[in-house]
PDB file of C-alpha atoms in Angstrom:
ATOM      1  CA  GLY A   1      -9.990  11.094  -8.750  1.00 87.00           C
ATOM      2  CA  ILE A   2      -9.440  11.571  -5.142  1.00 91.00           C
ATOM      3  CA  GLN A   3      -6.443  13.536  -3.958  1.00 95.00           C
ATOM      4  CA  VAL A   4      -5.125  12.525  -0.495  1.00 97.00           C
ATOM      5  CA  GLU A   5      -2.783  14.519   1.307  1.00 98.00           C
ATOM      6  CA  GLN A   6      -0.485  14.109   4.234  1.00 98.00           C
ATOM      7  CA  SER A   7       1.432  16.350   6.289  1.00 97.00           C
ATOM      8  CA  PRO A   8       4.218  16.957   7.552  1.00 97.00           C
ATOM      9  CA  PRO A   9       6.253  15.415   5.100  1.00 97.00           C
ATOM     10  CA  ASP A  10       8.824  14.819   7.502  1.00 97.00           C
ATOM     11  CA  LEU A  11       8.966  15.006  11.532  1.00 97.00           C
ATOM     12  CA  ILE A  12      11.839  14.523  13.964  1.00 97.00           C
ATOM     13  CA  LEU A  13      11.247  13.721  17.378  1.00 95.00           C
ATOM     14  CA  GLN A  14      12.946  12.952  20.436  1.00 97.00           C
ATOM     15  CA  GLU A  15      12.201   9.899  22.352  1.00 97.00           C
ATOM     16  CA  GLY A  16       9.135  10.028  24.672  1.00 97.00           C
ATOM     17  CA  ALA A  17       7.566  13.130  22.294  1.00 98.00           C
ATOM     18  CA  ASN A  18       3.957  12.816  20.907  1.00 97.00           C
ATOM     19  CA  SER A  19       3.065  13.468  17.729  1.00 96.00           C
ATOM     20  CA  THR A  20      -0.008  13.875  15.357  1.00 98.00           C
ATOM     21  CA  LEU A  21       0.062  13.066  11.627  1.00 98.00           C
ATOM     22  CA  ARG A  22      -2.873  14.235   9.365  1.00 98.00           C
ATOM     23  CA  CYS A  23      -4.287  12.980   5.907  1.00 98.00           C
ATOM     24  CA  ASN A  24      -6.621  14.737   4.079  1.00 98.00           C
ATOM     25  CA  PHE A  25      -8.944  13.807   1.421  1.00 97.00           C
ATOM     26  CA  SER A  26     -10.836  15.129  -1.130  1.00 96.00           C
ATOM     27  CA  ASP A  27     -14.176  13.242  -1.162  1.00 93.00           C
ATOM     28  CA  SER A  28     -16.044  11.123   0.836  1.00 91.00           C
ATOM     29  CA  VAL A  29     -14.382   7.482   1.321  1.00 91.00           C
ATOM     30  CA  ASN A  30     -15.772   3.950   2.146  1.00 88.00           C
ATOM     31  CA  ASN A  31     -12.190   2.655   3.368  1.00 90.00           C
ATOM     32  CA  LEU A  32      -8.956   4.735   4.861  1.00 96.00           C
ATOM     33  CA  GLN A  33      -6.127   2.779   6.218  1.00 97.00           C
ATOM     34  CA  TRP A  34      -3.141   3.799   8.068  1.00 98.00           C
ATOM     35  CA  PHE A  35      -0.039   2.215   7.150  1.00 97.00           C
ATOM     36  CA  HIS A  36       3.449   2.002   8.796  1.00 97.00           C
ATOM     37  CA  GLN A  37       6.204   1.350   6.093  1.00 95.00           C
ATOM     38  CA  ASN A  38       9.527  -0.222   8.185  1.00 88.00           C
ATOM     39  CA  PRO A  39      12.999   0.256   7.134  1.00 84.00           C
ATOM     40  CA  TRP A  40      12.596  -3.236   5.067  1.00 86.00           C
ATOM     41  CA  GLY A  41       9.597  -1.858   2.980  1.00 88.00           C
ATOM     42  CA  GLN A  42       7.014  -3.908   4.826  1.00 90.00           C
ATOM     43  CA  LEU A  43       3.540  -2.195   4.989  1.00 94.00           C
ATOM     44  CA  ILE A  44       2.397  -2.665   7.974  1.00 95.00           C
ATOM     45  CA  ASN A  45      -1.696  -2.314   9.058  1.00 95.00           C
ATOM     46  CA  LEU A  46      -2.184   0.320  11.571  1.00 97.00           C
ATOM     47  CA  PHE A  47      -5.519   0.788  11.500  1.00 97.00           C
ATOM     48  CA  TYR A  48      -8.940   0.509   9.155  1.00 96.00           C
ATOM     49  CA  ILE A  49     -11.009   3.560  10.167  1.00 96.00           C
ATOM     50  CA  PRO A  50     -13.278   5.070   7.490  1.00 94.00           C
ATOM     51  CA  SER A  51     -14.961   6.818  10.494  1.00 95.00           C
ATOM     52  CA  GLY A  52     -14.693   7.175  14.098  1.00 97.00           C
ATOM     53  CA  THR A  53     -12.092   6.354  16.609  1.00 98.00           C
ATOM     54  CA  LYS A  54     -10.138   3.664  17.176  1.00 98.00           C
ATOM     55  CA  GLN A  55      -6.796   2.852  19.736  1.00 98.00           C
ATOM     56  CA  ASN A  56      -4.261   0.602  19.699  1.00 97.00           C
ATOM     57  CA  GLY A  57      -1.738   0.574  22.424  1.00 97.00           C
ATOM     58  CA  ARG A  58       0.275   3.823  22.078  1.00 98.00           C
ATOM     59  CA  LEU A  59      -1.098   4.740  18.726  1.00 98.00           C
ATOM     60  CA  SER A  60      -4.741   5.787  18.285  1.00 98.00           C
ATOM     61  CA  ALA A  61      -6.625   7.399  14.893  1.00 98.00           C
ATOM     62  CA  THR A  62      -9.638   9.209  14.233  1.00 98.00           C
ATOM     63  CA  THR A  63     -11.713  10.024  11.300  1.00 97.00           C
ATOM     64  CA  VAL A  64     -13.533  12.681  10.629  1.00 97.00           C
ATOM     65  CA  ALA A  65     -15.545  11.730   7.219  1.00 94.00           C
ATOM     66  CA  THR A  66     -17.745  14.820   7.000  1.00 94.00           C
ATOM     67  CA  GLU A  67     -14.526  16.862   7.486  1.00 96.00           C
ATOM     68  CA  ARG A  68     -12.801  14.332   5.148  1.00 97.00           C
ATOM     69  CA  TYR A  69      -9.983  14.310   7.312  1.00 98.00           C
ATOM     70  CA  SER A  70      -8.004  11.725   9.348  1.00 98.00           C
ATOM     71  CA  LEU A  71      -5.288  11.942  12.204  1.00 98.00           C
ATOM     72  CA  LEU A  72      -2.883   9.600  13.669  1.00 98.00           C
ATOM     73  CA  TYR A  73      -1.646   9.968  16.976  1.00 98.00           C
ATOM     74  CA  ILE A  74       1.509   8.424  18.545  1.00 97.00           C
ATOM     75  CA  SER A  75       2.277   8.704  22.281  1.00 97.00           C
ATOM     76  CA  SER A  76       5.538   8.236  24.246  1.00 97.00           C
ATOM     77  CA  SER A  77       7.379   7.682  20.695  1.00 97.00           C
ATOM     78  CA  GLN A  78       9.634   5.096  20.494  1.00 97.00           C
ATOM     79  CA  THR A  79      12.963   4.600  17.897  1.00 95.00           C
ATOM     80  CA  THR A  80      11.138   1.648  16.528  1.00 94.00           C
ATOM     81  CA  ASP A  81       8.236   4.295  15.412  1.00 96.00           C
ATOM     82  CA  SER A  82      10.783   5.435  12.883  1.00 95.00           C
ATOM     83  CA  GLY A  83       9.493   4.961   9.075  1.00 95.00           C
ATOM     84  CA  VAL A  84       6.758   6.192   6.694  1.00 96.00           C
ATOM     85  CA  TYR A  85       3.218   6.520   7.529  1.00 98.00           C
ATOM     86  CA  PHE A  86       0.961   6.049   4.766  1.00 98.00           C
ATOM     87  CA  CYS A  87      -2.919   6.872   4.452  1.00 98.00           C
ATOM     88  CA  ALA A  88      -4.881   5.234   2.134  1.00 97.00           C
ATOM     89  CA  VAL A  89      -8.705   5.725   0.970  1.00 95.00           C
ATOM     90  CA  VAL A  90     -10.960   3.639  -1.261  1.00 90.00           C
ATOM     91  CA  THR A  91     -13.839   5.976  -2.888  1.00 85.00           C
ATOM     92  CA  GLY A  92     -16.921   5.269  -4.903  1.00 77.00           C
ATOM     93  CA  ALA A  93     -17.485   2.344  -6.399  1.00 77.00           C
ATOM     94  CA  ASN A  94     -13.494   1.801  -6.895  1.00 76.00           C
ATOM     95  CA  SER A  95     -11.753  -1.101  -4.824  1.00 83.00           C
ATOM     96  CA  LYS A  96      -8.450   0.496  -5.299  1.00 90.00           C
ATOM     97  CA  LEU A  97      -6.266   2.229  -2.750  1.00 94.00           C
ATOM     98  CA  THR A  98      -5.059   5.686  -3.382  1.00 95.00           C
ATOM     99  CA  PHE A  99      -2.005   6.268  -1.062  1.00 96.00           C
ATOM    100  CA  GLY A 100      -0.901   9.604   0.066  1.00 97.00           C
ATOM    101  CA  LYS A 101       2.861  10.587  -0.355  1.00 96.00           C
ATOM    102  CA  GLY A 102       3.614   9.427   3.157  1.00 97.00           C
ATOM    103  CA  ILE A 103       5.004  11.224   6.271  1.00 97.00           C
ATOM    104  CA  THR A 104       8.818  10.159   7.175  1.00 96.00           C
ATOM    105  CA  LEU A 105       9.043  10.082  10.859  1.00 96.00           C
ATOM    106  CA  SER A 106      12.309   9.833  12.570  1.00 96.00           C
ATOM    107  CA  VAL A 107      12.431   9.288  16.264  1.00 96.00           C
ATOM    108  CA  ARG A 108      15.695   9.768  17.833  1.00 96.00           C
ATOM    109  CA  PRO A 109      17.278   8.333  21.233  1.00 95.00           C
TER     110      PRO A 109
ATOM    111  CA  GLY B   1      -2.340 -17.388  10.545  1.00 56.00           C
ATOM    112  CA  ALA B   2      -0.135 -16.851   6.986  1.00 84.00           C
ATOM    113  CA  GLY B   3      -0.413 -13.816   5.617  1.00 94.00           C
ATOM    114  CA  VAL B   4       0.722 -12.713   2.104  1.00 97.00           C
ATOM    115  CA  SER B   5       3.250 -14.281   0.385  1.00 97.00           C
ATOM    116  CA  GLN B   6       4.998 -12.980  -2.574  1.00 98.00           C
ATOM    117  CA  SER B   7       8.230 -14.526  -4.758  1.00 97.00           C
ATOM    118  CA  PRO B   8      10.593 -14.066  -5.634  1.00 97.00           C
ATOM    119  CA  SER B   9      11.712 -11.135  -3.190  1.00 96.00           C
ATOM    120  CA  ASN B  10      14.142  -9.673  -5.391  1.00 97.00           C
ATOM    121  CA  LYS B  11      14.419 -10.158  -8.912  1.00 97.00           C
ATOM    122  CA  VAL B  12      17.159  -8.462 -11.300  1.00 98.00           C
ATOM    123  CA  THR B  13      16.912  -9.266 -14.973  1.00 98.00           C
ATOM    124  CA  GLU B  14      18.387  -7.290 -18.475  1.00 97.00           C
ATOM    125  CA  LYS B  15      16.106  -5.339 -20.107  1.00 97.00           C
ATOM    126  CA  GLY B  16      13.930  -6.834 -23.163  1.00 98.00           C
ATOM    127  CA  LYS B  17      13.224 -10.082 -20.966  1.00 98.00           C
ATOM    128  CA  ASP B  18      10.153 -11.255 -19.634  1.00 98.00           C
ATOM    129  CA  VAL B  19       9.392 -11.606 -15.575  1.00 98.00           C
ATOM    130  CA  GLU B  20       7.171 -13.208 -13.440  1.00 98.00           C
ATOM    131  CA  LEU B  21       5.680 -12.211  -9.884  1.00 98.00           C
ATOM    132  CA  ARG B  22       3.892 -14.467  -7.859  1.00 98.00           C
ATOM    133  CA  CYS B  23       1.390 -13.670  -5.075  1.00 98.00           C
ATOM    134  CA  ASP B  24      -0.199 -15.760  -2.257  1.00 97.00           C
ATOM    135  CA  PRO B  25      -2.904 -14.178  -0.965  1.00 97.00           C
ATOM    136  CA  ILE B  26      -4.269 -15.037   2.811  1.00 96.00           C
ATOM    137  CA  SER B  27      -6.883 -18.055   2.324  1.00 94.00           C
ATOM    138  CA  GLY B  28     -10.423 -17.390   2.169  1.00 93.00           C
ATOM    139  CA  HIS B  29      -9.419 -13.925   0.954  1.00 95.00           C
ATOM    140  CA  THR B  30     -11.771 -13.053  -2.313  1.00 94.00           C
ATOM    141  CA  ALA B  31     -10.116  -9.763  -3.575  1.00 94.00           C
ATOM    142  CA  LEU B  32      -6.688  -9.623  -4.546  1.00 96.00           C
ATOM    143  CA  TYR B  33      -4.547  -6.482  -5.933  1.00 96.00           C
ATOM    144  CA  TRP B  34      -1.189  -5.529  -7.023  1.00 97.00           C
ATOM    145  CA  TYR B  35       0.374  -1.944  -6.754  1.00 97.00           C
ATOM    146  CA  ARG B  36       3.911  -1.143  -7.275  1.00 97.00           C
ATOM    147  CA  GLN B  37       6.178   1.482  -5.130  1.00 96.00           C
ATOM    148  CA  SER B  38       8.803   3.704  -7.300  1.00 93.00           C
ATOM    149  CA  LEU B  39      10.593   6.443  -6.156  1.00 84.00           C
ATOM    150  CA  GLY B  40       9.170   9.030  -8.726  1.00 75.00           C
ATOM    151  CA  GLN B  41       5.532   7.968  -8.451  1.00 79.00           C
ATOM    152  CA  GLY B  42       4.620   6.684  -4.649  1.00 89.00           C
ATOM    153  CA  LEU B  43       2.387   3.894  -4.433  1.00 94.00           C
ATOM    154  CA  GLU B  44       0.432   3.269  -7.371  1.00 94.00           C
ATOM    155  CA  PHE B  45      -2.519   0.846  -7.729  1.00 95.00           C
ATOM    156  CA  LEU B  46      -2.114  -1.363 -11.004  1.00 96.00           C
ATOM    157  CA  ILE B  47      -5.115  -4.290 -11.034  1.00 95.00           C
ATOM    158  CA  TYR B  48      -7.612  -5.680  -8.935  1.00 94.00           C
ATOM    159  CA  PHE B  49      -9.352  -9.293  -8.622  1.00 94.00           C
ATOM    160  CA  GLN B  50     -12.530 -10.287  -7.284  1.00 92.00           C
ATOM    161  CA  GLY B  51     -12.349 -14.415  -7.628  1.00 91.00           C
ATOM    162  CA  ASN B  52     -10.721 -15.210 -11.106  1.00 91.00           C
ATOM    163  CA  SER B  53     -12.013 -12.169 -12.998  1.00 92.00           C
ATOM    164  CA  ALA B  54     -10.223  -8.753 -12.882  1.00 88.00           C
ATOM    165  CA  PRO B  55     -13.040  -5.866 -13.024  1.00 88.00           C
ATOM    166  CA  ASP B  56     -10.160  -3.069 -12.813  1.00 90.00           C
ATOM    167  CA  LYS B  57      -7.009  -3.126 -14.763  1.00 92.00           C
ATOM    168  CA  SER B  58      -6.699   0.900 -14.913  1.00 91.00           C
ATOM    169  CA  GLY B  59      -3.403   0.733 -13.203  1.00 93.00           C
ATOM    170  CA  LEU B  60      -1.765  -1.277 -15.645  1.00 95.00           C
ATOM    171  CA  PRO B  61       0.691   1.270 -17.318  1.00 95.00           C
ATOM    172  CA  SER B  62       0.877  -0.955 -20.858  1.00 95.00           C
ATOM    173  CA  ASP B  63       0.205  -3.826 -22.827  1.00 96.00           C
ATOM    174  CA  ARG B  64       3.631  -4.791 -21.500  1.00 98.00           C
ATOM    175  CA  PHE B  65       1.574  -5.669 -18.166  1.00 98.00           C
ATOM    176  CA  SER B  66      -0.768  -8.417 -17.930  1.00 97.00           C
ATOM    177  CA  ALA B  67      -2.086 -10.714 -14.848  1.00 97.00           C
ATOM    178  CA  GLU B  68      -4.081 -13.644 -14.022  1.00 96.00           C
ATOM    179  CA  ARG B  69      -5.432 -14.905 -10.825  1.00 96.00           C
ATOM    180  CA  THR B  70      -6.362 -19.123 -11.032  1.00 91.00           C
ATOM    181  CA  GLY B  71      -8.405 -20.687  -8.320  1.00 90.00           C
ATOM    182  CA  GLY B  72      -9.702 -17.726  -6.869  1.00 87.00           C
ATOM    183  CA  SER B  73      -5.879 -18.129  -5.396  1.00 94.00           C
ATOM    184  CA  VAL B  74      -2.335 -17.595  -6.577  1.00 97.00           C
ATOM    185  CA  SER B  75      -1.997 -14.667  -9.004  1.00 98.00           C
ATOM    186  CA  THR B  76       0.652 -13.916 -11.151  1.00 98.00           C
ATOM    187  CA  LEU B  77       2.069 -10.478 -12.505  1.00 98.00           C
ATOM    188  CA  THR B  78       3.754 -10.758 -16.148  1.00 98.00           C
ATOM    189  CA  ILE B  79       5.719  -8.026 -17.362  1.00 98.00           C
ATOM    190  CA  GLN B  80       7.083  -8.936 -20.946  1.00 98.00           C
ATOM    191  CA  ARG B  81      10.102  -6.973 -22.967  1.00 98.00           C
ATOM    192  CA  THR B  82      10.933  -5.469 -19.511  1.00 98.00           C
ATOM    193  CA  GLN B  83      12.458  -1.530 -19.636  1.00 97.00           C
ATOM    194  CA  GLN B  84      14.212   0.571 -16.951  1.00 96.00           C
ATOM    195  CA  GLU B  85      11.729   2.361 -15.881  1.00 95.00           C
ATOM    196  CA  ASP B  86       9.311  -0.891 -14.589  1.00 97.00           C
ATOM    197  CA  SER B  87      12.075  -0.962 -11.942  1.00 97.00           C
ATOM    198  CA  ALA B  88      10.056  -0.623  -8.723  1.00 97.00           C
ATOM    199  CA  VAL B  89       8.957  -3.100  -5.791  1.00 96.00           C
ATOM    200  CA  TYR B  90       5.573  -4.924  -6.629  1.00 98.00           C
ATOM    201  CA  LEU B  91       3.155  -4.909  -3.727  1.00 97.00           C
ATOM    202  CA  CYS B  92       0.526  -7.792  -3.900  1.00 98.00           C
ATOM    203  CA  ALA B  93      -2.615  -7.199  -1.128  1.00 97.00           C
ATOM    204  CA  SER B  94      -5.588  -9.080  -0.146  1.00 96.00           C
ATOM    205  CA  SER B  95      -8.829  -8.888   1.813  1.00 94.00           C
ATOM    206  CA  PHE B  96     -11.856 -10.833   2.438  1.00 93.00           C
ATOM    207  CA  THR B  97     -13.860  -8.494   0.554  1.00 86.00           C
ATOM    208  CA  LYS B  98     -13.449  -5.319  -1.341  1.00 79.00           C
ATOM    209  CA  VAL B  99     -14.246  -3.038   1.045  1.00 80.00           C
ATOM    210  CA  GLU B 100     -12.547  -4.482   4.103  1.00 87.00           C
ATOM    211  CA  THR B 101      -8.971  -3.876   5.289  1.00 93.00           C
ATOM    212  CA  GLN B 102      -6.194  -4.581   2.695  1.00 94.00           C
ATOM    213  CA  TYR B 103      -3.285  -6.568   3.952  1.00 96.00           C
ATOM    214  CA  PHE B 104       0.472  -6.412   2.034  1.00 97.00           C
ATOM    215  CA  GLY B 105       2.814  -8.818   1.607  1.00 97.00           C
ATOM    216  CA  PRO B 106       6.676  -8.247   1.848  1.00 95.00           C
ATOM    217  CA  GLY B 107       6.897  -7.021  -2.389  1.00 96.00           C
ATOM    218  CA  THR B 108       9.458  -8.213  -5.349  1.00 97.00           C
ATOM    219  CA  ARG B 109      11.827  -5.628  -5.615  1.00 96.00           C
ATOM    220  CA  LEU B 110      12.362  -5.845  -9.671  1.00 97.00           C
ATOM    221  CA  LEU B 111      15.581  -4.363 -11.013  1.00 97.00           C
ATOM    222  CA  VAL B 112      16.069  -3.844 -15.081  1.00 97.00           C
ATOM    223  CA  LEU B 113      19.569  -3.327 -15.773  1.00 96.00           C
TER     224      LEU B 113
END
């Protein structure tokens, strides 16, 4: 099956700093989503981005489908950005999301 | 509008008992998914419904696990004869169609003693 690798596994930032989170995948995808899992465990949708670039406030994402990677950019980080960020993909005729292992982000005041 | 809801929020049960977990998807969403999240295995797919049928059950870990969906809406995941390794957070998601954004509920935290 498809492999989804996220890097780095852990990231510690000072409030106000910028960061880039990476997701590599091993096959072509029909769907790619980025999620933020908050401290209560809720998976919050950030982006649906199988290709191209999107922006939402301080967050933006780019997926280069031909090179099989996606990047999530966080600018001017805040302590509320802390949590785990997941990349997940759907491939082929499947419908299920295959998740990466996540990136744990800690933003310090 | 209302998001995906799940009940109960938490469930503690004894080994060997049966449990039922419920998911109410977003109204109008035809696709419904169950996943689970555990410390050792990360986030794993369990089953996918399109309407009331389940074309993909490939993630169900054993025949103790079953699920149904009625009226193209509510779904129930049943675990029979629970084992300690079933302890996890069970997450439900729904989407308008199978290739569109999946929206997740808050999950049911299951602890099997």
